[in-house]
Amino acid sequence: MKALTLQQPWAWAVCHAGKRCENRAWLGAPGLLAVARSLVGQRFAVHAAASRARTPWFEAVHYMMSRHLVESLAAPTMPRMPNREDADMPRGAIVATATLADVYEGGSLGHRRHDFGRCSLCGQENPTQRELIRGAPLGGGQCPKRDPWAIDCQTWLILADVRVLPVPVPAKGAQGWWTVPESVEVPR
């Protein structure tokens, strides 16, 4: 089984806050994109990184709260974000499995780039990141069907059928796609 390591609190968000769009800066990494595309329709393991770095944590919390994706004073009905040391925030372990439903080259303003530069969600023309750098106009504005977790100009891994493991399975992760060792038993 293939696996993908996510920093916390992103792995928690996949498990408990409905995050179904994983963002990766893979637009210039054809090998990682090829592996991802070959895994569409297959289950993979969601691994929570062992790292306890503070800066990425606070950036992630700010991102989630500013978009009202987790509980804050402005949105008390959303999932409650555990603090960095909570038991709900396992590290160095496989925490879920999911099906990779699709892979998209994320465009600007939340559009999914697909055939001939059209957004596959709303059909609007959408320039690539490279075209934007060269001065291409943005087009007609924000995609009305944008996934709230999508980050512009990233590769979007669309997750489906996320199954949170009742007990996290300790495992050493890696960057990019990696294969779970046979000695690690992961419930599907």
CSV table of C-alpha atoms in Angstrom, one decimal:
chain,number,residue,atom,x,y,z
A,1,MET,CA,0.0,0.0,0.0
A,2,LYS,CA,1.2,3.5,-0.8
A,3,ALA,CA,1.2,6.2,1.8
A,4,LEU,CA,1.4,10.0,2.0
A,5,THR,CA,2.7,11.9,5.0
A,6,LEU,CA,0.9,15.0,6.1
A,7,GLN,CA,2.1,17.4,8.8
A,8,GLN,CA,-0.2,18.0,11.7
A,9,PRO,CA,-2.7,19.5,11.9
A,10,TRP,CA,-3.4,18.6,8.3
A,11,ALA,CA,-3.7,14.9,9.0
A,12,TRP,CA,-6.1,15.7,11.8
A,13,ALA,CA,-8.2,17.8,9.4
A,14,VAL,CA,-8.4,14.9,6.9
A,15,CYS,CA,-9.6,12.6,9.8
A,16,HIS,CA,-11.9,15.0,11.7
A,17,ALA,CA,-12.6,18.2,9.8
A,18,GLY,CA,-13.7,17.0,6.4
A,19,LYS,CA,-10.6,18.0,4.5
A,20,ARG,CA,-10.8,16.2,1.2
A,21,CYS,CA,-8.4,18.2,-0.9
A,22,GLU,CA,-4.7,17.6,-0.1
A,23,ASN,CA,-2.5,20.4,-1.6
A,24,ARG,CA,1.0,19.6,-2.9
A,25,ALA,CA,3.6,21.8,-4.6
A,26,TRP,CA,4.2,19.2,-7.3
A,27,LEU,CA,3.6,21.3,-10.4
A,28,GLY,CA,7.3,20.9,-11.3
A,29,ALA,CA,7.6,17.3,-10.1
A,30,PRO,CA,6.4,15.1,-13.0
A,31,GLY,CA,7.5,11.9,-11.2
A,32,LEU,CA,5.3,12.6,-8.1
A,33,LEU,CA,2.4,13.6,-10.4
A,34,ALA,CA,2.8,10.4,-12.4
A,35,VAL,CA,2.7,8.2,-9.3
A,36,ALA,CA,-0.4,10.1,-8.0
A,37,ARG,CA,-2.2,9.7,-11.3
A,38,SER,CA,-1.4,6.0,-11.3
A,39,LEU,CA,-3.0,5.7,-7.8
A,40,VAL,CA,-6.4,7.3,-8.8
A,41,GLY,CA,-9.1,4.9,-7.6
A,42,GLN,CA,-6.8,3.1,-5.1
A,43,ARG,CA,-6.7,3.2,-1.3
A,44,PHE,CA,-3.6,4.7,0.3
A,45,ALA,CA,-2.5,5.3,3.9
A,46,VAL,CA,-2.7,8.8,5.5
A,47,HIS,CA,0.4,9.2,7.7
A,48,ALA,CA,0.8,11.9,10.4
A,49,ALA,CA,4.4,13.2,10.4
A,50,ALA,CA,6.5,12.9,13.5
A,51,SER,CA,7.5,16.6,13.3
A,52,ARG,CA,6.5,19.0,16.0
A,53,ALA,CA,7.6,22.2,14.2
A,54,ARG,CA,5.7,25.3,15.6
A,55,THR,CA,5.8,27.6,12.5
A,56,PRO,CA,3.9,25.2,10.1
A,57,TRP,CA,1.5,24.4,12.9
A,58,PHE,CA,0.5,28.0,13.5
A,59,GLU,CA,0.4,28.7,9.8
A,60,ALA,CA,-2.0,25.8,9.3
A,61,VAL,CA,-4.2,26.9,12.3
A,62,HIS,CA,-4.4,30.4,10.9
A,63,TYR,CA,-5.3,29.1,7.4
A,64,MET,CA,-8.1,26.9,8.8
A,65,MET,CA,-9.5,29.5,11.1
A,66,SER,CA,-9.4,32.3,8.6
A,67,ARG,CA,-11.4,30.2,6.2
A,68,HIS,CA,-13.8,29.1,9.0
A,69,LEU,CA,-12.9,25.4,8.5
A,70,VAL,CA,-12.4,24.7,12.2
A,71,GLU,CA,-13.9,26.0,15.4
A,72,SER,CA,-13.1,29.6,16.3
A,73,LEU,CA,-15.0,32.3,18.1
A,74,ALA,CA,-16.6,33.2,14.8
A,75,ALA,CA,-17.7,29.6,14.0
A,76,PRO,CA,-18.4,27.6,17.2
A,77,THR,CA,-20.2,24.8,15.4
A,78,MET,CA,-17.2,23.6,13.4
A,79,PRO,CA,-14.9,20.8,14.5
A,80,ARG,CA,-12.8,21.8,17.5
A,81,MET,CA,-9.1,22.0,16.7
A,82,PRO,CA,-7.0,20.1,19.3
A,83,ASN,CA,-3.9,21.8,20.6
A,84,ARG,CA,-0.4,20.7,19.5
A,85,GLU,CA,0.0,18.2,22.4
A,86,ASP,CA,-3.4,16.5,22.4
A,87,ALA,CA,-3.8,12.8,22.1
A,88,ASP,CA,-6.1,13.5,19.2
A,89,MET,CA,-3.0,14.7,17.4
A,90,PRO,CA,-1.0,11.5,16.8
A,91,ARG,CA,2.4,11.8,15.2
A,92,GLY,CA,4.7,9.3,13.5
A,93,ALA,CA,1.7,7.0,12.7
A,94,ILE,CA,-0.8,6.0,10.0
A,95,VAL,CA,-4.0,7.6,11.1
A,96,ALA,CA,-6.4,6.8,8.2
A,97,THR,CA,-6.8,5.3,4.8
A,98,ALA,CA,-8.5,7.0,1.8
A,99,THR,CA,-9.2,6.5,-1.8
A,100,LEU,CA,-7.5,8.9,-4.2
A,101,ALA,CA,-10.5,10.0,-6.2
A,102,ASP,CA,-8.7,12.4,-8.6
A,103,VAL,CA,-5.6,14.6,-9.2
A,104,TYR,CA,-5.8,18.1,-10.5
A,105,GLU,CA,-3.5,20.9,-11.4
A,106,GLY,CA,-4.9,23.6,-9.3
A,107,GLY,CA,-5.2,26.9,-11.1
A,108,SER,CA,-5.8,30.4,-9.9
A,109,LEU,CA,-8.9,31.4,-7.9
A,110,GLY,CA,-9.8,27.9,-7.0
A,111,HIS,CA,-10.4,26.6,-10.5
A,112,ARG,CA,-9.4,23.0,-11.3
A,113,ARG,CA,-7.4,22.9,-14.6
A,114,HIS,CA,-8.4,20.2,-16.9
A,115,ASP,CA,-8.6,19.8,-20.7
A,116,PHE,CA,-7.6,22.8,-22.7
A,117,GLY,CA,-7.2,25.1,-19.6
A,118,ARG,CA,-10.9,25.0,-18.7
A,119,CYS,CA,-12.0,24.5,-15.1
A,120,SER,CA,-13.5,21.0,-14.7
A,121,LEU,CA,-15.9,22.4,-12.1
A,122,CYS,CA,-17.4,25.5,-13.7
A,123,GLY,CA,-16.0,25.4,-17.3
A,124,GLN,CA,-14.3,28.8,-17.1
A,125,GLU,CA,-11.0,29.4,-19.0
A,126,ASN,CA,-8.2,29.3,-16.4
A,127,PRO,CA,-4.5,30.2,-17.0
A,128,THR,CA,-1.7,28.0,-15.5
A,129,GLN,CA,0.7,29.3,-12.9
A,130,ARG,CA,3.3,29.7,-15.6
A,131,GLU,CA,0.9,31.7,-17.8
A,132,LEU,CA,0.1,34.0,-14.8
A,133,ILE,CA,3.7,34.6,-14.2
A,134,ARG,CA,4.1,35.7,-17.8
A,135,GLY,CA,1.2,38.2,-17.3
A,136,ALA,CA,-1.9,36.2,-18.5
A,137,PRO,CA,-5.2,37.7,-17.2
A,138,LEU,CA,-6.9,36.0,-14.4
A,139,GLY,CA,-10.2,35.3,-16.2
A,140,GLY,CA,-13.7,35.6,-14.7
A,141,GLY,CA,-13.0,35.4,-10.9
A,142,GLN,CA,-13.2,32.8,-8.2
A,143,CYS,CA,-14.6,29.4,-9.0
A,144,PRO,CA,-18.1,29.1,-7.5
A,145,LYS,CA,-17.6,25.4,-6.8
A,146,ARG,CA,-14.1,25.8,-5.3
A,147,ASP,CA,-13.2,23.3,-2.6
A,148,PRO,CA,-12.6,25.3,0.6
A,149,TRP,CA,-9.4,23.4,1.4
A,150,ALA,CA,-7.8,24.0,-2.1
A,151,ILE,CA,-4.8,26.3,-2.3
A,152,ASP,CA,-4.3,28.1,-5.6
A,153,CYS,CA,-1.6,26.9,-8.0
A,154,GLN,CA,-0.9,23.6,-6.2
A,155,THR,CA,-1.5,20.0,-7.2
A,156,TRP,CA,-4.8,18.9,-5.6
A,157,LEU,CA,-5.2,15.3,-4.5
A,158,ILE,CA,-8.9,14.7,-4.1
A,159,LEU,CA,-9.7,12.2,-1.3
A,160,ALA,CA,-12.8,10.0,-0.9
A,161,ASP,CA,-14.0,7.4,1.5
A,162,VAL,CA,-11.7,8.4,4.4
A,163,ARG,CA,-11.6,5.8,7.1
A,164,VAL,CA,-10.1,6.9,10.4
A,165,LEU,CA,-8.2,4.1,12.1
A,166,PRO,CA,-9.5,3.4,15.6
A,167,VAL,CA,-5.9,3.1,16.8
A,168,PRO,CA,-3.0,4.9,14.9
A,169,VAL,CA,-0.4,2.5,13.5
A,170,PRO,CA,3.1,3.6,14.3
A,171,ALA,CA,5.2,4.0,11.1
A,172,LYS,CA,8.1,6.0,9.9
A,173,GLY,CA,7.0,8.3,7.1
A,174,ALA,CA,8.8,9.9,4.1
A,175,GLN,CA,8.4,12.8,1.7
A,176,GLY,CA,6.3,12.2,-1.4
A,177,TRP,CA,4.6,8.8,-2.0
A,178,TRP,CA,6.2,5.9,-0.1
A,179,THR,CA,5.4,2.2,0.3
A,180,VAL,CA,4.2,1.0,3.7
A,181,PRO,CA,6.5,-1.8,4.9
A,182,GLU,CA,4.9,-5.3,4.9
A,183,SER,CA,5.7,-5.5,8.6
A,184,VAL,CA,3.2,-2.6,9.3
A,185,GLU,CA,-0.4,-3.9,9.2
A,186,VAL,CA,-2.8,-1.2,8.0
A,187,PRO,CA,-6.6,-2.0,8.1
A,188,ARG,CA,-8.1,-1.0,4.7
